[in-house]
Amino acid sequence: MHGRPLQSRFIASLTASLFVNPVSWLLPSPNFALAAELPLDSSNGRVDFENLHDRSDELRPEYEPDFGLLDRSIIGRQSGEANPIEKNKPVVFNVAPGVSRCYALSRQDLLAGDDDDEDDSQRRNELRDLENGSDGNGSERRRARRQGPSDVFVSATTCVQPDLVNADADNKDPPQLRLLAAKPGATQCPEWMPERERPAKSDPGYYEEYKFEEGLVFKALSAPSDGPLYVSIYGPETSDDFEGDYNFELAMSTKDWYHRFVLDVEGSKQLLWMDSDSSAALLLTHNLTGADTDTEKILKRDPPFELYVENREWPVFNGIRRSLCGIEKKALISANKDGSGRAHELVRTSMTTRGGGDLPKQQFYFEGLNSSSNYNAILVQVADASEYDYFYDGDTQSKRQENGNGRQMTIFEPTAFETLTGRSPEFKLACIFTDKTRNYMQSHHRSRLLHRNTARRPRQQRSRRTRTS
Amino acid sequence: MMQIPCEADSTSKYSLTRDCDQCKVAYKKWLCAVVIPRCEDWASNNTFAIPRNVGQPFPNGTFVDELEGNKNNTQSMTSVPGYNASRNAFIDETIAPGPYKEILPCHEICYEVVQSCPAVLGFNCPLKGMTAFQYSYGTSESAPFVTCQYPGQPRTIVSGAGEMMPSVKIVLIMASIGVCMAAM
């Protein structure tokens, strides 16, 4: 009786093991789990850490701290960290004196599709080549397209500059901003160095420095064949006479500059002061076109120019005369497209054909000015991102790119005008006794309507034209 | 002009280079420039602007004589007929603005009428150097002022090359002329 439980147990376990062991032998040998799967470099067997990084992340190789409440100057100087910038998308930012801010236009963005028109025409050319059987030109064009544009049009304007706090300062204008452009093929942001310590041309840190002129810089930089284009905006150190930061607007494009300045052609000015009395003044622009067949078309469009005026007794345009974002903040009287500028009720603008050749031009009529005052007026040609705004360049008209933001501008030299004294009899400007009287009165009336209805302008009602039209 | 054959063929027209429309335009331009003067401030230092209406008082009651009292030329000013009245009597009598300075119309405006209109109209212009030319017409000079009044000429000084002059074909009809009115 006592031998039986032991025996049964033994037999039971033996049976069980006889069943289990073959099963375990038959199963495949297990692998040990590895902590990491490393791609082994076949050449030398060492681990290649470089390949672990994502290639598309070349712009941000390091961690960039971003604390919403604290601004950059507290966290630390921007030491070579590039901020991405896109084509045709202007960026606005602050830069403190002594600090620079770096931007990089990536190669992908540089090559990104331009106007569909261009692509369409390219494709048409390619298809035509294939039909004809000739492949010579087609492949060349394809190669050119892959290489991308050779120039990048970089432009920047100063929107705000440090304020003068010491009225007795010798130099009442703060220093101009600087644009630093790294050479093509550079792999890092250009860092500003004083003259003596500047890197040599062969140095990877080499850069070209361009000083803003009256708040504007516009340069065509060579597009790098590989890698991004690095530019920095540097705010120079200011003396204790000034306080505050700089604020700038930077834009890059492969079509044309976003911001540019055009010198008056010898013997003609873009904006003319016609006449004035003790409280009114009339200014006319140059003809918008030399071809009278375009007159009707141009008269139907919105006036393309804006005007900003300062009183020469209290000049506010010094240092920023060529910057639209600068003068629109400081102007005494602004005639902008929205009709929302300061003291805009003092000025009316409209298109007219009066005065010389029946060609279209824009007129600005001021009323309610102070007598015996001297003014400076700066004319700016502005195109919005709306497709109905055209850019006049002499006789050629280039349509603004639809995917662009911001306001593309061409700015001109200032025109001085003054009002007469109030002591003499009051003079009034009148337009009478001519065939064009009716036209003037109409345009005058239209300008009033334009002004009043600006806020309610039915832009949305316009149907979008197709690209082929 | 009703008596001038304007629509005739080339053998009967008064001119092969001008027609009646151009004559009308040129005449109208001259008439506007002469009847409606382009004014300047009395205080203006434009040496090409001549004083007009010096006998009348300013709006505040003072006279030119009192103003220019220490200068010797006050007597001679009122005695010169060209200075003592406006070219257009309507201005002195009805508008009565007091003394002012006028930028004289450019003499080309007058010559254009002679060039464009038929000789039978008998329109003539004084030439520089003739009597009283200096009270009637101005000449274009290179100076930092507007030296003579041409319709459409801006006050912004542009170089000589840029000054607007009419061409034979383009009809310049301008409408920016200063009119003096009393400040009330």
XYZ file of C-alpha atoms in Angstrom, chain B residues 48-168:
121
model
C 10.580 136.033 -62.445
C 7.165 136.774 -60.969
C 5.979 140.325 -61.473
C 3.817 142.243 -59.013
C 0.271 143.018 -59.973
C -2.424 145.135 -58.511
C -0.024 146.986 -56.240
C -2.394 149.939 -55.791
C -5.007 147.933 -53.927
C -4.742 147.206 -50.221
C -4.027 143.775 -48.806
C -6.949 141.953 -47.186
C -5.786 143.164 -43.802
C -5.873 146.793 -44.937
C -2.185 147.553 -45.368
C -0.773 148.918 -48.579
C 2.265 147.939 -50.515
C 3.733 151.403 -49.923
C 3.635 150.937 -46.193
C 5.027 147.462 -46.428
C 7.889 148.375 -48.670
C 8.224 151.782 -47.057
C 11.953 151.662 -46.521
C 12.533 150.596 -50.103
C 12.840 153.279 -52.701
C 10.916 151.605 -55.419
C 7.419 151.998 -53.971
C 6.610 155.115 -55.946
C 7.772 153.633 -59.190
C 5.759 150.477 -58.668
C 2.347 152.071 -58.618
C 3.232 154.327 -61.510
C 3.991 151.412 -63.796
C 0.698 150.429 -65.405
C 1.897 146.853 -65.720
C 2.214 146.597 -61.956
C -0.792 148.617 -60.999
C -3.425 146.396 -62.476
C -4.118 142.830 -63.436
C -4.264 141.862 -67.047
C -7.879 140.998 -66.559
C -9.950 143.832 -65.128
C -12.461 141.371 -63.725
C -9.920 140.313 -61.111
C -9.267 143.818 -59.858
C -12.875 144.892 -59.795
C -14.810 141.847 -58.733
C -12.403 139.578 -56.931
C -10.170 142.348 -55.535
C -7.514 140.156 -53.987
C -5.037 142.905 -53.223
C -1.470 142.833 -54.473
C -0.088 139.550 -55.690
C 2.689 138.269 -57.866
C 2.043 136.652 -61.185
C 4.084 134.088 -63.016
C 3.713 135.264 -66.574
C 2.583 132.891 -69.288
C 5.366 131.494 -71.441
C 5.682 133.262 -74.749
C 5.424 129.928 -76.568
C 1.745 129.929 -75.699
C 1.277 133.025 -77.811
C 3.446 131.805 -80.650
C 1.483 128.584 -80.856
C -1.622 130.555 -81.686
C 0.207 132.308 -84.482
C 1.550 128.993 -85.733
C -1.716 127.116 -85.510
C -4.274 129.651 -86.597
C -4.878 131.192 -89.979
C -3.117 134.498 -90.598
C -6.398 136.099 -91.552
C -7.324 136.271 -87.879
C -4.595 138.853 -87.430
C -3.262 137.376 -84.206
C 0.211 138.658 -83.389
C 2.644 138.232 -80.558
C 5.259 140.559 -79.114
C 8.820 139.372 -79.282
C 11.303 139.594 -76.505
C 12.724 143.098 -76.399
C 9.599 144.789 -77.693
C 7.815 147.309 -75.558
C 5.925 145.898 -72.600
C 6.877 142.317 -73.399
C 8.085 141.933 -69.840
C 4.624 142.698 -68.458
C 2.886 140.225 -70.719
C 4.951 137.127 -71.247
C 7.690 135.217 -69.544
C 10.461 133.106 -70.981
C 11.735 129.734 -69.854
C 14.970 130.164 -67.997
C 16.977 127.709 -66.028
C 16.493 128.848 -62.490
C 15.360 127.282 -59.253
C 11.956 128.888 -59.779
C 9.079 128.462 -62.116
C 10.054 131.176 -64.571
C 7.027 131.151 -66.814
C 3.637 129.603 -66.662
C 2.971 126.775 -69.074
C -0.153 124.679 -68.549
C 0.844 121.400 -67.017
C 4.226 122.557 -65.906
C 4.928 121.306 -62.411
C 6.500 123.297 -59.646
C 8.987 120.519 -59.034
C 12.045 121.629 -60.903
C 13.040 119.044 -63.463
C 15.951 119.464 -65.794
C 15.378 121.122 -69.154
C 15.177 117.836 -70.972
C 12.229 116.760 -68.930
C 10.139 119.892 -69.285
C 6.883 119.196 -70.998
C 6.579 120.905 -74.349
C 3.823 120.286 -76.801
C 4.510 118.283 -79.839
C 2.854 118.904 -83.134
